[in-house]
Amino acid sequence: MGIQKVRKGEELNEVLLKKYLQENGLINSVVSELSIQQFTHGYSNLTYLLEIENKEFVLRKPPIGAIKRGHDMRREFKVQSALYKAFSKVPKMYGFSDDEAILGSDFYIMEKVEGVILNYNEAQNRNIPEADYKTIANSWLDTLVELHNVDYKNVGLGDLGKPEGYVERQVSNWGKQYLKAKTDDFPEAEIIMKWMKVHQPTAYDHCLIHNDFKYDNVVFKDDSWQGISAVLDWEMATLGDPLMDLGTSLGYWTVASDHDFIKQGIPSPTVFVGNPIRSEIAKMYAKKSGRNVDNLIFYYVFGLFKIAVIAQQIYFRYSKGWTTDPRFSKLNKAAELCCKLALKAIKTKSVD
């Protein structure tokens, strides 16, 4: 995971932050020197590394101009705090605050988990052998299946979502969110929204789902790739159809045989030779979980459309000047690409 100086306009109030840390027993003194850097990983919530008194903490807060419903820090904190009892692969939570006078928004503090976050650049720099990617994929999928098997009621997350009608609501809500954030005309988007309404499943399983499960949202323990220390970025976690989780993962799963434009538009470590292709990942998930994946095209199309909407929402904020992060300047093109890929999957009846 990359780290950099804090971007202009996204600075934190150090005085008030140190006061919060002291009042919550995380540091001894407000006069201790505090170092704040910003993680480059992620396109949504803002994530910072705090170093003080030989300790390291990670702070999460919403981006400027964000709608609270989609960037609910209290909810993220609640999910991880509860999960820690039954699913050890989450960071330890240290504190949550809804006092906007401190940093201008809700925020929470958690532990910094040591290990390897495998984004595209990290994988490229490590020059990972082809054979290792089978281990990486299996460890990653095992963790997803483990999460889907958590007894969410037993850990106190029975009120996290409404599983009944989940798929129908998701199809409807993501369509509405796309139209709200629309800046360009993508005819493919309109076709996909209509297709999903007709082809959505009416009967499905439900469990706790992450909703953004990809290589760079997990922390591998080391470069043996045989264990995962933590799953990150829980902002979209809820109770719903586990195959929606799989579909989103496949949406991010670009592979070596994809067109260069696709690989550049959705950069992922999955593009390196040795990774399973999308249909193989689906078969592996089915075998590990015991779930039927016959309706895979719908879930893949939905996953791509959801990614398109997320990209479009971020681009919308960029177009309004609410963020100056240069990575966001072409996300409207990424949204268009995802819609084109979804339409291709519908026409070819294939995820590969």
GROMACS .gro file of C-alpha atoms in nm:
model
  352
    1MET     CA    1   0.000   0.000   0.000
    2GLY     CA    2   0.142   0.336  -0.102
    3ILE     CA    3   0.173   0.626   0.137
    4GLN     CA    4   0.227   0.995   0.077
    5LYS     CA    5   0.203   1.339   0.229
    6VAL     CA    6  -0.153   1.446   0.308
    7ARG     CA    7  -0.325   1.589  -0.001
    8LYS     CA    8  -0.417   1.956   0.000
    9GLY     CA    9  -0.766   2.007   0.137
   10GLU     CA   10  -0.763   1.672   0.323
   11GLU     CA   11  -0.550   1.775   0.623
   12LEU     CA   12  -0.643   1.679   0.980
   13ASN     CA   13  -0.655   1.909   1.284
   14GLU     CA   14  -0.355   1.775   1.477
   15VAL     CA   15  -0.430   1.959   1.800
   16LEU     CA   16  -0.785   1.826   1.833
   17LEU     CA   17  -0.684   1.481   1.708
   18LYS     CA   18  -0.413   1.446   1.973
   19LYS     CA   19  -0.659   1.557   2.238
   20TYR     CA   20  -0.898   1.283   2.124
   21LEU     CA   21  -0.621   1.022   2.128
   22GLN     CA   22  -0.520   1.118   2.482
   23GLU     CA   23  -0.876   1.129   2.615
   24ASN     CA   24  -0.933   0.778   2.480
   25GLY     CA   25  -0.618   0.637   2.637
   26LEU     CA   26  -0.434   0.581   2.310
   27ILE     CA   27  -0.145   0.821   2.387
   28ASN     CA   28   0.007   0.968   2.702
   29SER     CA   29   0.046   1.335   2.612
   30VAL     CA   30  -0.092   1.594   2.369
   31VAL     CA   31   0.257   1.744   2.337
   32SER     CA   32   0.392   1.425   2.177
   33GLU     CA   33   0.499   1.470   1.815
   34LEU     CA   34   0.240   1.339   1.569
   35SER     CA   35   0.325   1.232   1.215
   36ILE     CA   36   0.031   1.208   0.971
   37GLN     CA   37   0.056   1.054   0.625
   38GLN     CA   38  -0.210   0.951   0.379
   39PHE     CA   39  -0.256   0.612   0.217
   40THR     CA   40  -0.283   0.621  -0.161
   41HIS     CA   41  -0.478   0.294  -0.164
   42GLY     CA   42  -0.851   0.325  -0.220
   43TYR     CA   43  -1.080   0.558  -0.409
   44SER     CA   44  -1.346   0.623  -0.149
   45ASN     CA   45  -1.297   0.690   0.222
   46LEU     CA   46  -0.984   0.876   0.329
   47THR     CA   47  -0.729   0.668   0.521
   48TYR     CA   48  -0.437   0.806   0.722
   49LEU     CA   49  -0.137   0.661   0.905
   50LEU     CA   50  -0.079   0.818   1.247
   51GLU     CA   51   0.261   0.771   1.415
   52ILE     CA   52   0.300   0.892   1.772
   53GLU     CA   53   0.481   0.772   2.086
   54ASN     CA   54   0.628   0.476   1.894
   55LYS     CA   55   0.277   0.361   1.809
   56GLU     CA   56   0.099   0.337   1.474
   57PHE     CA   57  -0.274   0.384   1.417
   58VAL     CA   58  -0.491   0.403   1.107
   59LEU     CA   59  -0.767   0.665   1.085
   60ARG     CA   60  -1.062   0.645   0.846
   61LYS     CA   61  -1.301   0.924   0.756
   62PRO     CA   62  -1.535   1.006   0.465
   63PRO     CA   63  -1.419   1.212   0.166
   64ILE     CA   64  -1.521   1.575   0.139
   65GLY     CA   65  -1.867   1.615  -0.016
   66ALA     CA   66  -1.961   1.253   0.054
   67ILE     CA   67  -2.317   1.145   0.130
   68LYS     CA   68  -2.317   1.006   0.483
   69ARG     CA   69  -2.534   0.707   0.389
   70GLY     CA   70  -2.260   0.573   0.163
   71HIS     CA   71  -1.971   0.656   0.397
   72ASP     CA   72  -2.105   0.560   0.738
   73MET     CA   73  -1.809   0.541   0.975
   74ARG     CA   74  -2.021   0.426   1.269
   75ARG     CA   75  -2.144   0.131   1.064
   76GLU     CA   76  -1.793   0.036   0.947
   77PHE     CA   77  -1.671   0.053   1.307
   78LYS     CA   78  -1.966  -0.154   1.431
   79VAL     CA   79  -1.917  -0.429   1.171
   80GLN     CA   80  -1.548  -0.477   1.244
   81SER     CA   81  -1.590  -0.452   1.621
   82ALA     CA   82  -1.858  -0.723   1.614
   83LEU     CA   83  -1.680  -0.946   1.362
   84TYR     CA   84  -1.361  -0.954   1.568
   85LYS     CA   85  -1.532  -1.205   1.800
   86ALA     CA   86  -1.581  -1.471   1.531
   87PHE     CA   87  -1.372  -1.368   1.231
   88SER     CA   88  -1.020  -1.280   1.335
   89LYS     CA   89  -0.930  -1.130   0.997
   90VAL     CA   90  -1.033  -0.773   1.077
   91PRO     CA   91  -0.824  -0.491   1.227
   92LYS     CA   92  -0.872  -0.422   1.598
   93MET     CA   93  -1.091  -0.116   1.657
   94TYR     CA   94  -0.972   0.150   1.905
   95GLY     CA   95  -1.228   0.428   1.891
   96PHE     CA   96  -1.510   0.597   1.700
   97SER     CA   97  -1.618   0.962   1.714
   98ASP     CA   98  -1.920   1.139   1.569
   99ASP     CA   99  -1.801   1.476   1.700
  100GLU     CA  100  -1.762   1.667   1.374
  101ALA     CA  101  -1.591   1.953   1.558
  102ILE     CA  102  -1.273   1.742   1.574
  103LEU     CA  103  -1.209   1.655   1.207
  104GLY     CA  104  -1.517   1.785   1.026
  105SER     CA  105  -1.681   1.443   1.004
  106ASP     CA  106  -1.722   1.111   1.183
  107PHE     CA  107  -1.405   0.903   1.200
  108TYR     CA  108  -1.261   0.594   1.365
  109ILE     CA  109  -0.921   0.470   1.475
  110MET     CA  110  -0.798   0.114   1.425
  111GLU     CA  111  -0.478  -0.087   1.443
  112LYS     CA  112  -0.230  -0.090   1.158
  113VAL     CA  113  -0.211  -0.448   1.035
  114GLU     CA  114   0.130  -0.563   0.916
  115GLY     CA  115   0.164  -0.765   0.597
  116VAL     CA  116   0.139  -0.736   0.220
  117ILE     CA  117  -0.140  -0.555   0.035
  118LEU     CA  118  -0.129  -0.684  -0.319
  119ASN     CA  119  -0.227  -0.406  -0.556
  120TYR     CA  120  -0.105  -0.393  -0.917
  121ASN     CA  121   0.216  -0.201  -0.845
  122GLU     CA  122   0.306  -0.420  -0.548
  123ALA     CA  123   0.261  -0.736  -0.754
  124GLN     CA  124   0.461  -0.593  -1.042
  125ASN     CA  125   0.748  -0.482  -0.816
  126ARG     CA  126   0.766  -0.821  -0.646
  127ASN     CA  127   0.775  -1.006  -0.979
  128ILE     CA  128   0.566  -1.284  -0.826
  129PRO     CA  129   0.620  -1.629  -0.985
  130GLU     CA  130   0.329  -1.771  -1.187
  131ALA     CA  131   0.292  -2.068  -0.955
  132ASP     CA  132   0.235  -1.842  -0.653
  133TYR     CA  133  -0.085  -1.698  -0.795
  134LYS     CA  134  -0.270  -2.025  -0.745
  135THR     CA  135  -0.184  -2.005  -0.373
  136ILE     CA  136  -0.282  -1.638  -0.362
  137ALA     CA  137  -0.618  -1.704  -0.527
  138ASN     CA  138  -0.695  -1.997  -0.297
  139SER     CA  139  -0.606  -1.807   0.022
  140TRP     CA  140  -0.815  -1.513  -0.093
  141LEU     CA  141  -1.116  -1.729  -0.183
  142ASP     CA  142  -1.091  -1.933   0.138
  143THR     CA  143  -1.122  -1.607   0.330
  144LEU     CA  144  -1.432  -1.504   0.133
  145VAL     CA  145  -1.596  -1.841   0.201
  146GLU     CA  146  -1.500  -1.816   0.570
  147LEU     CA  147  -1.664  -1.473   0.588
  148HIS     CA  148  -1.980  -1.601   0.419
  149ASN     CA  149  -2.000  -1.875   0.683
  150VAL     CA  150  -1.993  -1.636   0.983
  151ASP     CA  151  -2.299  -1.664   1.209
  152TYR     CA  152  -2.382  -1.293   1.184
  153LYS     CA  153  -2.668  -1.315   1.434
  154ASN     CA  154  -2.442  -1.468   1.697
  155VAL     CA  155  -2.195  -1.177   1.676
  156GLY     CA  156  -2.470  -0.913   1.698
  157LEU     CA  157  -2.503  -0.815   1.332
  158GLY     CA  158  -2.857  -0.940   1.275
  159ASP     CA  159  -2.977  -0.583   1.223
  160LEU     CA  160  -2.708  -0.490   0.969
  161GLY     CA  161  -2.935  -0.530   0.667
  162LYS     CA  162  -3.258  -0.675   0.530
  163PRO     CA  163  -3.177  -0.992   0.334
  164GLU     CA  164  -3.530  -1.032   0.199
  165GLY     CA  165  -3.559  -0.844  -0.130
  166TYR     CA  166  -3.189  -0.762  -0.125
  167VAL     CA  167  -3.118  -0.827  -0.493
  168GLU     CA  168  -3.420  -0.631  -0.613
  169ARG     CA  169  -3.327  -0.333  -0.396
  170GLN     CA  170  -2.967  -0.343  -0.513
  171VAL     CA  171  -3.063  -0.344  -0.880
  172SER     CA  172  -3.301  -0.053  -0.822
  173ASN     CA  173  -3.077   0.151  -0.591
  174TRP     CA  174  -2.759   0.127  -0.799
  175GLY     CA  175  -2.959   0.233  -1.104
  176LYS     CA  176  -3.086   0.539  -0.915
  177GLN     CA  177  -2.737   0.621  -0.791
  178TYR     CA  178  -2.599   0.602  -1.144
  179LEU     CA  179  -2.859   0.849  -1.269
  180LYS     CA  180  -2.786   1.090  -0.981
  181ALA     CA  181  -2.411   1.090  -1.056
  182LYS     CA  182  -2.446   1.085  -1.436
  183THR     CA  183  -2.220   1.327  -1.625
  184ASP     CA  184  -2.196   1.154  -1.966
  185ASP     CA  185  -2.435   0.955  -2.183
  186PHE     CA  186  -2.347   0.586  -2.185
  187PRO     CA  187  -2.620   0.401  -2.381
  188GLU     CA  188  -2.486   0.069  -2.247
  189ALA     CA  189  -2.582   0.172  -1.893
  190GLU     CA  190  -2.950   0.211  -1.985
  191ILE     CA  191  -2.954  -0.131  -2.156
  192ILE     CA  192  -2.788  -0.299  -1.856
  193MET     CA  193  -3.028  -0.147  -1.603
  194LYS     CA  194  -3.328  -0.279  -1.800
  195TRP     CA  195  -3.165  -0.621  -1.849
  196MET     CA  196  -3.090  -0.664  -1.478
  197LYS     CA  197  -3.451  -0.591  -1.380
  198VAL     CA  198  -3.569  -0.873  -1.608
  199HIS     CA  199  -3.295  -1.128  -1.529
  200GLN     CA  200  -3.246  -1.083  -1.153
  201PRO     CA  201  -3.293  -1.394  -0.935
  202THR     CA  202  -3.600  -1.409  -0.714
  203ALA     CA  203  -3.472  -1.683  -0.480
  204TYR     CA  204  -3.123  -1.674  -0.327
  205ASP     CA  205  -2.919  -1.745  -0.016
  206HIS     CA  206  -2.810  -1.472   0.223
  207CYS     CA  207  -2.523  -1.416   0.467
  208LEU     CA  208  -2.281  -1.145   0.575
  209ILE     CA  209  -2.116  -1.004   0.263
  210HIS     CA  210  -1.823  -0.763   0.221
  211ASN     CA  211  -1.927  -0.615  -0.116
  212ASP     CA  212  -1.578  -0.500  -0.222
  213PHE     CA  213  -1.370  -0.814  -0.185
  214LYS     CA  214  -1.057  -0.799  -0.402
  215TYR     CA  215  -0.684  -0.864  -0.371
  216ASP     CA  216  -0.596  -0.513  -0.255
  217ASN     CA  217  -0.860  -0.518   0.019
  218VAL     CA  218  -0.691  -0.800   0.208
  219VAL     CA  219  -0.360  -0.808   0.396
  220PHE     CA  220  -0.154  -1.121   0.332
  221LYS     CA  221   0.060  -1.225   0.631
  222ASP     CA  222   0.374  -1.264   0.418
  223ASP     CA  223   0.492  -1.361   0.072
  224SER     CA  224   0.422  -1.729   0.128
  225TRP     CA  225   0.064  -1.613   0.048
  226GLN     CA  226  -0.080  -1.890   0.263
  227GLY     CA  227  -0.253  -1.673   0.520
  228ILE     CA  228  -0.449  -1.350   0.540
  229SER     CA  229  -0.418  -1.122   0.845
  230ALA     CA  230  -0.706  -0.885   0.775
  231VAL     CA  231  -0.979  -0.782   0.535
  232LEU     CA  232  -1.005  -0.404   0.485
  233ASP     CA  233  -1.263  -0.150   0.362
  234TRP     CA  234  -1.591  -0.263   0.517
  235GLU     CA  235  -1.799   0.039   0.414
  236MET     CA  236  -2.036  -0.163   0.194
  237ALA     CA  237  -2.070  -0.472   0.416
  238THR     CA  238  -2.428  -0.589   0.470
  239LEU     CA  239  -2.655  -0.893   0.480
  240GLY     CA  240  -2.736  -1.020   0.133
  241ASP     CA  241  -2.678  -1.265  -0.148
  242PRO     CA  242  -2.321  -1.404  -0.129
  243LEU     CA  243  -2.309  -1.433  -0.508
  244MET     CA  244  -2.337  -1.053  -0.525
  245ASP     CA  245  -2.003  -1.052  -0.341
  246LEU     CA  246  -1.859  -1.295  -0.594
  247GLY     CA  247  -1.996  -1.094  -0.887
  248THR     CA  248  -1.830  -0.775  -0.766
  249SER     CA  249  -1.501  -0.960  -0.717
  250LEU     CA  250  -1.522  -1.092  -1.074
  251GLY     CA  251  -1.591  -0.740  -1.198
  252TYR     CA  252  -1.249  -0.635  -1.070
  253TRP     CA  253  -1.085  -0.958  -1.193
  254THR     CA  254  -0.909  -0.850  -1.512
  255VAL     CA  255  -0.689  -1.122  -1.663
  256ALA     CA  256  -0.391  -1.154  -1.896
  257SER     CA  257  -0.610  -1.240  -2.197
  258ASP     CA  258  -0.828  -0.925  -2.162
  259HIS     CA  259  -0.784  -0.636  -2.404
  260ASP     CA  260  -0.509  -0.391  -2.302
  261PHE     CA  261  -0.767  -0.113  -2.263
  262ILE     CA  262  -0.951  -0.323  -2.007
  263LYS     CA  263  -0.635  -0.408  -1.815
  264GLN     CA  264  -0.537  -0.042  -1.804
  265GLY     CA  265  -0.886   0.070  -1.708
  266ILE     CA  266  -0.920  -0.179  -1.421
  267PRO     CA  267  -0.558  -0.237  -1.308
  268SER     CA  268  -0.538  -0.545  -1.087
  269PRO     CA  269  -0.275  -0.802  -0.983
  270THR     CA  270  -0.509  -1.061  -1.137
  271VAL     CA  271  -0.377  -0.963  -1.483
  272PHE     CA  272  -0.047  -1.143  -1.424
  273VAL     CA  273  -0.004  -1.487  -1.576
  274GLY     CA  274  -0.076  -1.765  -1.329
  275ASN     CA  275  -0.402  -1.625  -1.197
  276PRO     CA  276  -0.716  -1.829  -1.265
  277ILE     CA  277  -0.956  -1.682  -1.522
  278ARG     CA  278  -1.296  -1.551  -1.406
  279SER     CA  279  -1.491  -1.871  -1.483
  280GLU     CA  280  -1.232  -2.073  -1.291
  281ILE     CA  281  -1.265  -1.845  -0.988
  282ALA     CA  282  -1.642  -1.900  -0.999
  283LYS     CA  283  -1.595  -2.279  -1.012
  284MET     CA  284  -1.345  -2.265  -0.725
  285TYR     CA  285  -1.590  -2.060  -0.516
  286ALA     CA  286  -1.872  -2.306  -0.593
  287LYS     CA  287  -1.658  -2.601  -0.485
  288LYS     CA  288  -1.535  -2.434  -0.164
  289SER     CA  289  -1.876  -2.294  -0.063
  290GLY     CA  290  -2.114  -2.557  -0.199
  291ARG     CA  291  -2.320  -2.285  -0.366
  292ASN     CA  292  -2.470  -2.300  -0.715
  293VAL     CA  293  -2.327  -2.043  -0.960
  294ASP     CA  294  -2.544  -2.123  -1.265
  295ASN     CA  295  -2.675  -1.765  -1.281
  296LEU     CA  296  -2.322  -1.625  -1.294
  297ILE     CA  297  -2.379  -1.385  -1.585
  298PHE     CA  298  -2.630  -1.181  -1.385
  299TYR     CA  299  -2.394  -1.151  -1.087
  300TYR     CA  300  -2.097  -1.056  -1.306
  301VAL     CA  301  -2.302  -0.795  -1.495
  302PHE     CA  302  -2.430  -0.653  -1.167
  303GLY     CA  303  -2.077  -0.644  -1.027
  304LEU     CA  304  -1.946  -0.453  -1.329
  305PHE     CA  305  -2.238  -0.210  -1.316
  306LYS     CA  306  -2.184  -0.146  -0.946
  307ILE     CA  307  -1.815  -0.075  -1.008
  308ALA     CA  308  -1.919   0.159  -1.292
  309VAL     CA  309  -2.149   0.351  -1.057
  310ILE     CA  310  -1.883   0.377  -0.786
  311ALA     CA  311  -1.635   0.513  -1.040
  312GLN     CA  312  -1.896   0.754  -1.174
  313GLN     CA  313  -1.983   0.880  -0.824
  314ILE     CA  314  -1.616   0.954  -0.752
  315TYR     CA  315  -1.577   1.125  -1.090
  316PHE     CA  316  -1.889   1.331  -1.012
  317ARG     CA  317  -1.724   1.457  -0.691
  318TYR     CA  318  -1.406   1.533  -0.888
  319SER     CA  319  -1.603   1.723  -1.153
  320LYS     CA  320  -1.757   1.937  -0.877
  321GLY     CA  321  -1.412   2.019  -0.735
  322TRP     CA  322  -1.480   1.836  -0.408
  323THR     CA  323  -1.160   1.636  -0.450
  324THR     CA  324  -0.840   1.721  -0.637
  325ASP     CA  325  -0.694   1.370  -0.648
  326PRO     CA  326  -0.562   1.335  -1.007
  327ARG     CA  327  -0.643   0.962  -1.007
  328PHE     CA  328  -1.010   1.056  -1.032
  329SER     CA  329  -0.989   1.263  -1.352
  330LYS     CA  330  -1.068   0.975  -1.588
  331LEU     CA  331  -1.299   0.762  -1.378
  332ASN     CA  332  -1.591   0.847  -1.607
  333LYS     CA  333  -1.402   0.648  -1.874
  334ALA     CA  334  -1.363   0.359  -1.629
  335ALA     CA  335  -1.740   0.370  -1.570
  336GLU     CA  336  -1.804   0.355  -1.944
  337LEU     CA  337  -1.560   0.063  -1.980
  338CYS     CA  338  -1.739  -0.140  -1.709
  339CYS     CA  339  -2.072  -0.085  -1.883
  340LYS     CA  340  -1.927  -0.199  -2.216
  341LEU     CA  341  -1.785  -0.512  -2.052
  342ALA     CA  342  -2.120  -0.589  -1.888
  343LEU     CA  343  -2.301  -0.559  -2.220
  344LYS     CA  344  -2.041  -0.786  -2.383
  345ALA     CA  345  -2.102  -1.049  -2.111
  346ILE     CA  346  -2.477  -1.034  -2.176
  347LYS     CA  347  -2.431  -1.079  -2.550
  348THR     CA  348  -2.167  -1.356  -2.530
  349LYS     CA  349  -2.317  -1.524  -2.221
  350SER     CA  350  -1.965  -1.553  -2.083
  351VAL     CA  351  -1.764  -1.397  -1.799
  352ASP     CA  352  -1.433  -1.463  -1.979
   0.00000   0.00000   0.00000
